[in-house]
Amino acid sequence: MVMTASSRAPQAGGSPNERSPFVRLNELLAPHQPGKPLISLAVGEPQHPVPDFVGPVLAKHIADFGRYPMNQGTEPFRQAASTWLSARFKLPRPLDPKAEILVLNGSREGLFLAAIAAARYVGPRPGKPAILMPNPFYPVYGAGALAAACEPVYLPTTIDNGFLPDLDAIDEATLARTVAFYLASPANPQGSVASREYFTRLKRLADRYGFMILSDECYSEIYTREAPGSALESAGPDFTRVAAFQSLSKRSNLPGLRVGFAAGDKTFIGMFLELRNIAAPQVPVPLQHVATFAYGDEAHVEENRRLYRIKFDLADQIIGNRYGYRRPDAGFCVWLNTSAIGDDVAVTLKLFREAGVRVVPGSFLARQQPDGFNPGAGYIRLALVQDSETTAQALHRLVETLG
């Protein structure tokens, strides 16, 4: 039987377009009780063990909490980031640690402020300046666009375009006023990965129209088959108009460390640093020491991938071909089409009330297009962040409840 939502999240405090999908989810579920002991697959917060080296490295450098860090980042951290990028990706050349790497308080802070830095870098545009982004998308992209006084332009990502923005569908007038293009590869929530050819085509557009590519690559190290590439690989010898964003949250299972970096175009990185010098908190030096060690160690990352591989094997077995399931190219999210059962909000409520499984409605992660189409509607997102036994239990409950 097709369901409709019996309860909707209240909209006090701002329109849905301006509010966190997780706040909306909390409000949606607040009047209800889980039907079974709660298992949350809603928030993409890695739950694997913290790497063993974190404690000893912090203890060794505890005194460094007693000084202000430089906003650019420590030299060892920037060198470690540059070395890791060269080892991991097929870059035109190594990045200059002094001019082309910038430490961040995690990629989220960087992606937000990058929109403002991009507007300064690009300069005036004909007409209303715009920032383009996939739809569904990480909410910080939209927040960054609004903070930069730019119009967010949502590019629908559907099964028909491989869950990546259709570059051929963007009209020239929009491209001419574009300040920046946010791209997530691997994509959140669908797990799709941009090819080398896709990045090259996007770079040609950036060169032709003069906008920045802000490439969110925080899921690049969570994959079960082929390693995803980077926008930096197609950026040319000077990485002009390209900045890639990385984080240790997913790669190293350190969401609470809040350390990441931006890498790429040195002119953009220089302007970004000037902005961070007045607008962003520095990253504590002891945390940068941990990050330096993390980027020099791949053993814990391999173990992390192994644990995710086990859970995706379980999803393959338990979900099978239901709900349009396909094993994602990368990342740890599952994007399920439950439109045949009911709208995504109703399905979310049903899973919570009957199965005790917490997921995110796809429509909360997306925005309506001008024609009223919401590309997230009819989908739910699962984050396979729990241990394998808990994940299997949640997936069995989901299948038993939805049929």
Tab-separated table of C-alpha atoms in Angstrom:
chain	number	residue	atom	x	y	z
A	1	MET	CA	0.000	0.000	0.000
A	2	VAL	CA	1.316	3.446	-0.901
A	3	MET	CA	1.834	5.610	2.169
A	4	THR	CA	1.742	9.341	2.731
A	5	ALA	CA	3.419	11.144	5.603
A	6	SER	CA	1.219	11.395	8.670
A	7	SER	CA	3.495	13.963	10.241
A	8	ARG	CA	5.682	16.701	8.842
A	9	ALA	CA	8.568	18.510	10.473
A	10	PRO	CA	7.590	22.000	11.659
A	11	GLN	CA	9.224	24.838	9.762
A	12	ALA	CA	9.739	27.352	12.560
A	13	GLY	CA	13.089	29.085	12.455
A	14	GLY	CA	13.510	29.229	8.681
A	15	SER	CA	12.447	27.604	5.445
A	16	PRO	CA	13.499	24.019	4.648
A	17	ASN	CA	16.010	25.429	2.158
A	18	GLU	CA	17.954	27.078	4.984
A	19	ARG	CA	17.831	24.404	7.661
A	20	SER	CA	19.892	21.343	8.486
A	21	PRO	CA	18.336	18.104	7.220
A	22	PHE	CA	19.258	16.512	10.554
A	23	VAL	CA	17.429	19.173	12.566
A	24	ARG	CA	14.411	18.587	10.333
A	25	LEU	CA	14.772	14.837	10.875
A	26	ASN	CA	14.928	15.304	14.654
A	27	GLU	CA	11.727	17.362	14.540
A	28	LEU	CA	10.012	14.828	12.294
A	29	LEU	CA	10.760	11.915	14.629
A	30	ALA	CA	10.429	13.716	17.986
A	31	PRO	CA	6.713	12.928	18.505
A	32	HIS	CA	7.313	9.207	17.896
A	33	GLN	CA	9.016	6.299	19.640
A	34	PRO	CA	11.178	3.689	17.896
A	35	GLY	CA	9.407	0.354	17.572
A	36	LYS	CA	12.571	-1.583	18.450
A	37	PRO	CA	15.893	-0.710	20.095
A	38	LEU	CA	17.168	2.193	18.043
A	39	ILE	CA	19.797	1.766	15.331
A	40	SER	CA	20.807	4.971	13.638
A	41	LEU	CA	21.973	4.906	10.031
A	42	ALA	CA	21.171	8.583	9.612
A	43	VAL	CA	24.344	10.526	10.373
A	44	GLY	CA	27.525	9.851	8.437
A	45	GLU	CA	29.642	9.735	11.595
A	46	PRO	CA	32.228	6.946	11.339
A	47	GLN	CA	32.034	4.524	14.258
A	48	HIS	CA	35.135	2.401	13.666
A	49	PRO	CA	37.841	2.481	16.369
A	50	VAL	CA	40.102	5.519	16.588
A	51	PRO	CA	43.594	4.630	15.272
A	52	ASP	CA	46.062	3.526	17.949
A	53	PHE	CA	48.574	6.260	17.180
A	54	VAL	CA	46.270	9.159	18.106
A	55	GLY	CA	46.753	9.030	21.885
A	56	PRO	CA	50.564	8.729	21.915
A	57	VAL	CA	51.007	11.486	19.328
A	58	LEU	CA	48.713	13.831	21.263
A	59	ALA	CA	50.495	13.075	24.529
A	60	LYS	CA	53.885	13.759	22.980
A	61	HIS	CA	52.803	17.194	21.764
A	62	ILE	CA	50.422	18.227	24.561
A	63	ALA	CA	52.492	21.338	25.382
A	64	ASP	CA	51.709	22.733	21.937
A	65	PHE	CA	48.190	23.517	23.136
A	66	GLY	CA	49.901	26.420	24.911
A	67	ARG	CA	50.601	28.442	21.780
A	68	TYR	CA	48.608	30.003	18.951
A	69	PRO	CA	48.920	28.069	15.682
A	70	MET	CA	49.624	29.721	12.340
A	71	ASN	CA	46.576	29.764	10.089
A	72	GLN	CA	48.524	28.365	7.149
A	73	GLY	CA	49.324	25.186	9.043
A	74	THR	CA	52.570	23.720	10.284
A	75	GLU	CA	55.287	22.959	7.755
A	76	PRO	CA	55.322	19.208	8.628
A	77	PHE	CA	51.557	18.976	8.107
A	78	ARG	CA	51.618	20.767	4.764
A	79	GLN	CA	54.521	18.610	3.609
A	80	ALA	CA	52.703	15.440	4.697
A	81	ALA	CA	49.569	16.496	2.816
A	82	SER	CA	51.565	17.247	-0.339
A	83	THR	CA	53.468	13.955	-0.132
A	84	TRP	CA	50.255	11.991	0.395
A	85	LEU	CA	48.549	13.643	-2.578
A	86	SER	CA	51.465	12.795	-4.865
A	87	ALA	CA	51.500	9.179	-3.680
A	88	ARG	CA	47.731	8.753	-3.902
A	89	PHE	CA	46.896	10.535	-7.176
A	90	LYS	CA	48.487	10.922	-10.606
A	91	LEU	CA	49.207	14.637	-10.358
A	92	PRO	CA	50.841	16.832	-13.011
A	93	ARG	CA	53.490	17.664	-10.400
A	94	PRO	CA	53.858	17.706	-6.596
A	95	LEU	CA	52.013	20.538	-4.875
A	96	ASP	CA	54.105	23.222	-3.210
A	97	PRO	CA	53.521	22.799	0.555
A	98	LYS	CA	54.181	26.504	1.166
A	99	ALA	CA	51.834	27.971	-1.427
A	100	GLU	CA	49.363	25.296	-2.535
A	101	ILE	CA	48.296	23.570	0.711
A	102	LEU	CA	46.157	25.110	3.463
A	103	VAL	CA	45.151	23.415	6.711
A	104	LEU	CA	41.445	23.498	7.622
A	105	ASN	CA	39.225	22.774	10.609
A	106	GLY	CA	37.888	19.809	8.675
A	107	SER	CA	36.635	20.086	5.103
A	108	ARG	CA	33.254	21.470	6.203
A	109	GLU	CA	34.692	24.787	7.402
A	110	GLY	CA	36.860	24.979	4.321
A	111	LEU	CA	34.041	24.315	1.880
A	112	PHE	CA	31.941	27.036	3.487
A	113	LEU	CA	34.597	29.763	3.446
A	114	ALA	CA	35.825	28.691	0.009
A	115	ALA	CA	32.706	30.178	-1.562
A	116	ILE	CA	33.598	33.617	-0.182
A	117	ALA	CA	37.226	33.213	-1.265
A	118	ALA	CA	36.080	32.133	-4.738
A	119	ALA	CA	33.917	35.226	-5.123
A	120	ARG	CA	36.958	37.392	-4.342
A	121	TYR	CA	39.182	35.358	-6.663
A	122	VAL	CA	36.785	35.429	-9.623
A	123	GLY	CA	35.586	39.013	-9.267
A	124	PRO	CA	32.444	40.572	-10.782
A	125	ARG	CA	30.198	38.437	-12.952
A	126	PRO	CA	27.646	39.516	-15.546
A	127	GLY	CA	24.308	39.458	-13.745
A	128	LYS	CA	23.643	37.836	-10.399
A	129	PRO	CA	26.735	35.796	-9.382
A	130	ALA	CA	25.936	32.091	-9.061
A	131	ILE	CA	27.445	29.079	-7.376
A	132	LEU	CA	26.550	25.723	-8.891
A	133	MET	CA	26.162	22.517	-6.910
A	134	PRO	CA	24.754	18.990	-7.271
A	135	ASN	CA	21.255	18.303	-6.015
A	136	PRO	CA	21.050	16.434	-3.551
A	137	PHE	CA	24.077	17.998	-1.893
A	138	TYR	CA	26.044	18.598	1.293
A	139	PRO	CA	24.159	21.513	2.942
A	140	VAL	CA	27.305	23.559	3.543
A	141	TYR	CA	27.498	24.231	-0.216
A	142	GLY	CA	24.258	26.167	-0.129
A	143	ALA	CA	25.248	27.972	3.047
A	144	GLY	CA	28.543	28.986	1.460
A	145	ALA	CA	26.817	30.306	-1.648
A	146	LEU	CA	24.464	32.463	0.408
A	147	ALA	CA	27.322	33.745	2.578
A	148	ALA	CA	29.156	34.765	-0.596
A	149	ALA	CA	26.066	36.695	-1.781
A	150	CYS	CA	25.679	34.285	-4.697
A	151	GLU	CA	22.626	32.507	-6.047
A	152	PRO	CA	22.730	28.745	-5.361
A	153	VAL	CA	22.001	26.944	-8.632
A	154	TYR	CA	20.993	23.330	-8.060
A	155	LEU	CA	21.960	20.783	-10.723
A	156	PRO	CA	19.801	17.650	-10.416
A	157	THR	CA	21.702	14.380	-10.064
A	158	THR	CA	19.542	11.396	-10.974
A	159	ILE	CA	19.951	7.828	-12.110
A	160	ASP	CA	19.637	9.068	-15.693
A	161	ASN	CA	22.814	11.174	-15.464
A	162	GLY	CA	24.768	8.736	-13.315
A	163	PHE	CA	24.117	10.828	-10.188
A	164	LEU	CA	26.530	13.539	-11.354
A	165	PRO	CA	25.575	17.005	-12.664
A	166	ASP	CA	24.897	17.000	-16.405
A	167	LEU	CA	27.492	19.470	-17.704
A	168	ASP	CA	25.799	19.670	-21.102
A	169	ALA	CA	22.547	20.862	-19.526
A	170	ILE	CA	24.008	24.092	-18.102
A	171	ASP	CA	23.232	27.081	-20.295
A	172	GLU	CA	25.881	29.626	-21.268
A	173	ALA	CA	24.192	32.500	-19.443
A	174	THR	CA	24.438	30.574	-16.168
A	175	LEU	CA	28.051	29.566	-16.793
A	176	ALA	CA	28.990	33.168	-17.569
A	177	ARG	CA	27.825	34.319	-14.130
A	178	THR	CA	29.220	31.317	-12.254
A	179	VAL	CA	31.653	32.037	-9.421
A	180	ALA	CA	32.259	28.443	-8.337
A	181	PHE	CA	31.149	24.887	-9.029
A	182	TYR	CA	30.894	22.542	-6.041
A	183	LEU	CA	31.391	18.914	-7.008
A	184	ALA	CA	31.367	15.973	-4.598
A	185	SER	CA	33.221	12.933	-5.894
A	186	PRO	CA	32.602	10.425	-4.423
A	187	ALA	CA	29.113	11.879	-4.224
A	188	ASN	CA	27.081	12.152	-1.058
A	189	PRO	CA	24.546	10.485	-0.903
A	190	GLN	CA	24.749	8.300	-4.025
A	191	GLY	CA	28.428	7.275	-3.993
A	192	SER	CA	28.992	8.025	-7.692
A	193	VAL	CA	32.515	8.900	-8.829
A	194	ALA	CA	33.555	11.391	-11.499
A	195	SER	CA	35.817	9.985	-14.196
A	196	ARG	CA	39.023	11.584	-15.439
A	197	GLU	CA	37.103	12.610	-18.556
A	198	TYR	CA	34.377	14.264	-16.455
A	199	PHE	CA	36.917	16.278	-14.446
A	200	THR	CA	38.646	17.315	-17.685
A	201	ARG	CA	35.375	18.542	-19.214
A	202	LEU	CA	34.574	20.493	-16.066
A	203	LYS	CA	38.049	22.049	-16.067
A	204	ARG	CA	37.547	23.201	-19.675
A	205	LEU	CA	34.346	24.954	-18.628
A	206	ALA	CA	36.108	26.568	-15.648
A	207	ASP	CA	38.874	27.857	-17.938
A	208	ARG	CA	36.428	29.127	-20.527
A	209	TYR	CA	34.140	30.939	-18.097
A	210	GLY	CA	36.638	31.760	-15.343
A	211	PHE	CA	35.042	30.078	-12.332
A	212	MET	CA	36.551	28.005	-9.492
A	213	ILE	CA	36.089	24.247	-9.118
A	214	LEU	CA	35.635	23.353	-5.440
A	215	SER	CA	36.089	19.582	-5.414
A	216	ASP	CA	34.859	17.871	-2.248
A	217	GLU	CA	36.853	14.628	-2.052
A	218	CYS	CA	36.423	13.716	1.612
A	219	TYR	CA	35.088	10.216	0.742
A	220	SER	CA	37.896	9.403	-1.700
A	221	GLU	CA	39.520	6.805	0.566
A	222	ILE	CA	36.353	4.809	1.286
A	223	TYR	CA	35.951	2.455	-1.648
A	224	THR	CA	35.587	-1.284	-2.079
A	225	ARG	CA	36.860	-1.676	-5.642
A	226	GLU	CA	38.575	1.010	-7.726
A	227	ALA	CA	40.185	4.044	-6.055
A	228	PRO	CA	38.505	7.321	-7.091
A	229	GLY	CA	40.504	10.043	-8.810
A	230	SER	CA	40.866	13.731	-7.985
A	231	ALA	CA	40.046	16.974	-9.772
A	232	LEU	CA	43.723	17.867	-9.256
A	233	GLU	CA	44.716	15.174	-11.746
A	234	SER	CA	43.008	17.124	-14.550
A	235	ALA	CA	43.881	20.609	-13.312
A	236	GLY	CA	46.955	21.265	-15.458
A	237	PRO	CA	50.506	22.063	-14.310
A	238	ASP	CA	49.506	25.105	-12.222
A	239	PHE	CA	46.224	23.676	-10.823
A	240	THR	CA	44.564	26.897	-12.027
A	241	ARG	CA	40.950	27.365	-10.920
A	242	VAL	CA	40.891	24.045	-9.042
A	243	ALA	CA	40.893	23.399	-5.301
A	244	ALA	CA	40.419	19.954	-3.778
A	245	PHE	CA	39.226	19.467	-0.204
A	246	GLN	CA	40.251	16.547	1.981
A	247	SER	CA	39.482	15.464	5.526
A	248	LEU	CA	40.588	12.814	8.002
A	249	SER	CA	37.020	12.224	9.226
A	250	LYS	CA	36.232	9.403	6.810
A	251	ARG	CA	39.733	8.342	5.697
A	252	SER	CA	41.094	7.855	9.212
A	253	ASN	CA	37.874	7.486	11.202
A	254	LEU	CA	38.589	10.757	13.031
A	255	PRO	CA	35.430	12.887	12.691
A	256	GLY	CA	36.141	14.645	15.990
A	257	LEU	CA	39.699	15.650	15.119
A	258	ARG	CA	38.442	18.371	12.733
A	259	VAL	CA	41.530	18.496	10.522
A	260	GLY	CA	41.532	18.658	6.743
A	261	PHE	CA	43.111	20.694	3.993
A	262	ALA	CA	42.548	22.513	0.722
A	263	ALA	CA	45.024	22.055	-2.136
A	264	GLY	CA	45.381	23.585	-5.564
A	265	ASP	CA	45.549	26.966	-7.311
A	266	LYS	CA	48.154	29.007	-5.384
A	267	THR	CA	46.478	32.349	-6.079
A	268	PHE	CA	43.186	31.034	-4.731
A	269	ILE	CA	44.919	29.380	-1.755
A	270	GLY	CA	46.658	32.688	-0.973
A	271	MET	CA	43.358	34.591	-1.002
A	272	PHE	CA	41.747	31.807	1.028
A	273	LEU	CA	44.512	32.124	3.641
A	274	GLU	CA	43.955	35.881	3.867
A	275	LEU	CA	40.271	35.222	4.540
A	276	ARG	CA	41.002	32.546	7.136
A	277	ASN	CA	43.465	34.890	8.891
A	278	ILE	CA	40.549	37.110	9.897
A	279	ALA	CA	37.534	34.805	9.745
A	280	ALA	CA	38.458	31.308	10.932
A	281	PRO	CA	39.973	29.719	14.034
A	282	GLN	CA	43.384	28.137	13.747
A	283	VAL	CA	43.840	24.370	13.882
A	284	PRO	CA	45.548	23.328	17.171
A	285	VAL	CA	49.153	22.226	16.646
A	286	PRO	CA	48.792	18.881	18.514
A	287	LEU	CA	45.944	17.957	16.160
A	288	GLN	CA	48.121	18.798	13.182
A	289	HIS	CA	50.778	16.437	14.568
A	290	VAL	CA	48.173	13.656	14.649
A	291	ALA	CA	47.129	14.535	11.100
A	292	THR	CA	50.754	14.530	9.936
A	293	PHE	CA	51.167	11.008	11.291
A	294	ALA	CA	47.832	9.908	9.780
A	295	TYR	CA	48.783	11.040	6.272
A	296	GLY	CA	51.993	9.034	6.563
A	297	ASP	CA	50.249	5.789	7.497
A	298	GLU	CA	48.073	3.690	5.169
A	299	ALA	CA	47.669	0.575	7.326
A	300	HIS	CA	44.798	2.033	9.354
A	301	VAL	CA	43.117	3.245	6.150
A	302	GLU	CA	43.285	-0.221	4.613
A	303	GLU	CA	41.711	-1.652	7.763
A	304	ASN	CA	38.995	0.983	7.590
A	305	ARG	CA	38.201	0.013	3.993
A	306	ARG	CA	38.141	-3.663	4.951
A	307	LEU	CA	35.460	-3.008	7.564
A	308	TYR	CA	33.324	-1.081	5.094
A	309	ARG	CA	33.781	-3.805	2.482
A	310	ILE	CA	32.301	-6.337	4.900
A	311	LYS	CA	29.235	-4.147	5.412
A	312	PHE	CA	28.673	-3.607	1.712
A	313	ASP	CA	28.934	-7.356	1.181
A	314	LEU	CA	26.154	-7.666	3.760
A	315	ALA	CA	24.084	-5.037	1.959
A	316	ASP	CA	24.536	-6.915	-1.315
A	317	GLN	CA	23.232	-10.079	0.331
A	318	ILE	CA	20.429	-8.656	2.465
A	319	ILE	CA	19.012	-5.929	0.209
A	320	GLY	CA	19.765	-7.695	-3.055
A	321	ASN	CA	17.999	-6.010	-5.955
A	322	ARG	CA	15.306	-4.360	-3.848
A	323	TYR	CA	14.646	-0.597	-3.905
A	324	GLY	CA	16.976	0.002	-6.848
A	325	TYR	CA	19.955	-0.871	-4.668
A	326	ARG	CA	23.388	-0.817	-6.239
A	327	ARG	CA	26.706	-1.050	-4.487
A	328	PRO	CA	28.108	2.501	-4.608
A	329	ASP	CA	31.402	3.228	-6.323
A	330	ALA	CA	32.727	4.802	-3.118
A	331	GLY	CA	31.705	6.341	0.195
A	332	PHE	CA	29.727	4.565	2.897
A	333	CYS	CA	26.164	5.612	2.051
A	334	VAL	CA	23.371	3.608	0.452
A	335	TRP	CA	20.768	5.443	-1.660
A	336	LEU	CA	17.517	3.475	-1.852
A	337	ASN	CA	14.531	4.207	-4.084
A	338	THR	CA	11.493	3.468	-1.935
A	339	SER	CA	9.013	5.457	-4.031
A	340	ALA	CA	6.982	2.332	-4.808
A	341	ILE	CA	6.262	1.988	-1.090
A	342	GLY	CA	5.517	5.621	-0.271
A	343	ASP	CA	7.054	9.064	-0.132
A	344	ASP	CA	10.416	9.240	1.560
A	345	VAL	CA	9.171	11.038	4.678
A	346	ALA	CA	6.476	8.400	5.225
A	347	VAL	CA	8.991	5.595	4.704
A	348	THR	CA	11.368	7.233	7.190
A	349	LEU	CA	8.608	7.394	9.782
A	350	LYS	CA	7.595	3.778	9.138
A	351	LEU	CA	11.137	2.513	9.604
A	352	PHE	CA	11.535	4.459	12.822
A	353	ARG	CA	8.167	3.569	14.359
A	354	GLU	CA	8.082	-0.099	13.325
A	355	ALA	CA	11.719	-1.151	12.937
A	356	GLY	CA	13.625	1.265	15.180
A	357	VAL	CA	15.862	2.190	12.234
A	358	ARG	CA	16.714	5.845	11.745
A	359	VAL	CA	17.424	6.991	8.163
A	360	VAL	CA	17.279	10.316	6.292
A	361	PRO	CA	14.541	11.174	3.763
A	362	GLY	CA	16.140	11.989	0.435
A	363	SER	CA	13.967	15.063	-0.026
A	364	PHE	CA	15.580	16.592	3.084
A	365	LEU	CA	18.977	16.360	1.365
A	366	ALA	CA	17.848	18.094	-1.831
A	367	ARG	CA	16.017	21.183	-3.044
A	368	GLN	CA	13.147	21.635	-5.447
A	369	GLN	CA	14.144	22.493	-8.977
A	370	PRO	CA	12.363	25.427	-10.697
A	371	ASP	CA	9.864	22.948	-12.180
A	372	GLY	CA	9.024	21.632	-8.689
A	373	PHE	CA	10.971	18.372	-9.045
A	374	ASN	CA	12.953	17.307	-5.973
A	375	PRO	CA	15.609	14.790	-7.098
A	376	GLY	CA	15.883	13.377	-3.578
A	377	ALA	CA	12.175	12.649	-3.254
A	378	GLY	CA	11.323	8.963	-3.093
A	379	TYR	CA	14.763	7.993	-1.779
A	380	ILE	CA	16.167	7.307	1.664
A	381	ARG	CA	19.826	7.501	2.676
A	382	LEU	CA	21.538	4.968	4.901
A	383	ALA	CA	25.036	5.523	6.303
A	384	LEU	CA	26.731	2.184	6.997
A	385	VAL	CA	28.771	3.515	9.890
A	386	GLN	CA	27.836	1.010	12.603
A	387	ASP	CA	29.692	-2.261	13.209
A	388	SER	CA	28.891	-5.128	10.853
A	389	GLU	CA	26.608	-7.000	13.277
A	390	THR	CA	24.515	-3.888	13.987
A	391	THR	CA	24.445	-3.011	10.298
A	392	ALA	CA	23.189	-6.466	9.361
A	393	GLN	CA	20.474	-6.260	12.014
A	394	ALA	CA	19.347	-2.851	10.724
A	395	LEU	CA	19.254	-4.036	7.110
A	396	HIS	CA	17.246	-7.152	8.018
A	397	ARG	CA	14.745	-4.980	9.895
A	398	LEU	CA	14.493	-2.614	6.936
A	399	VAL	CA	13.739	-5.414	4.459
A	400	GLU	CA	11.262	-7.077	6.818
A	401	THR	CA	9.434	-3.773	7.351
A	402	LEU	CA	9.353	-2.491	3.780
A	403	GLY	CA	8.942	-5.841	2.071
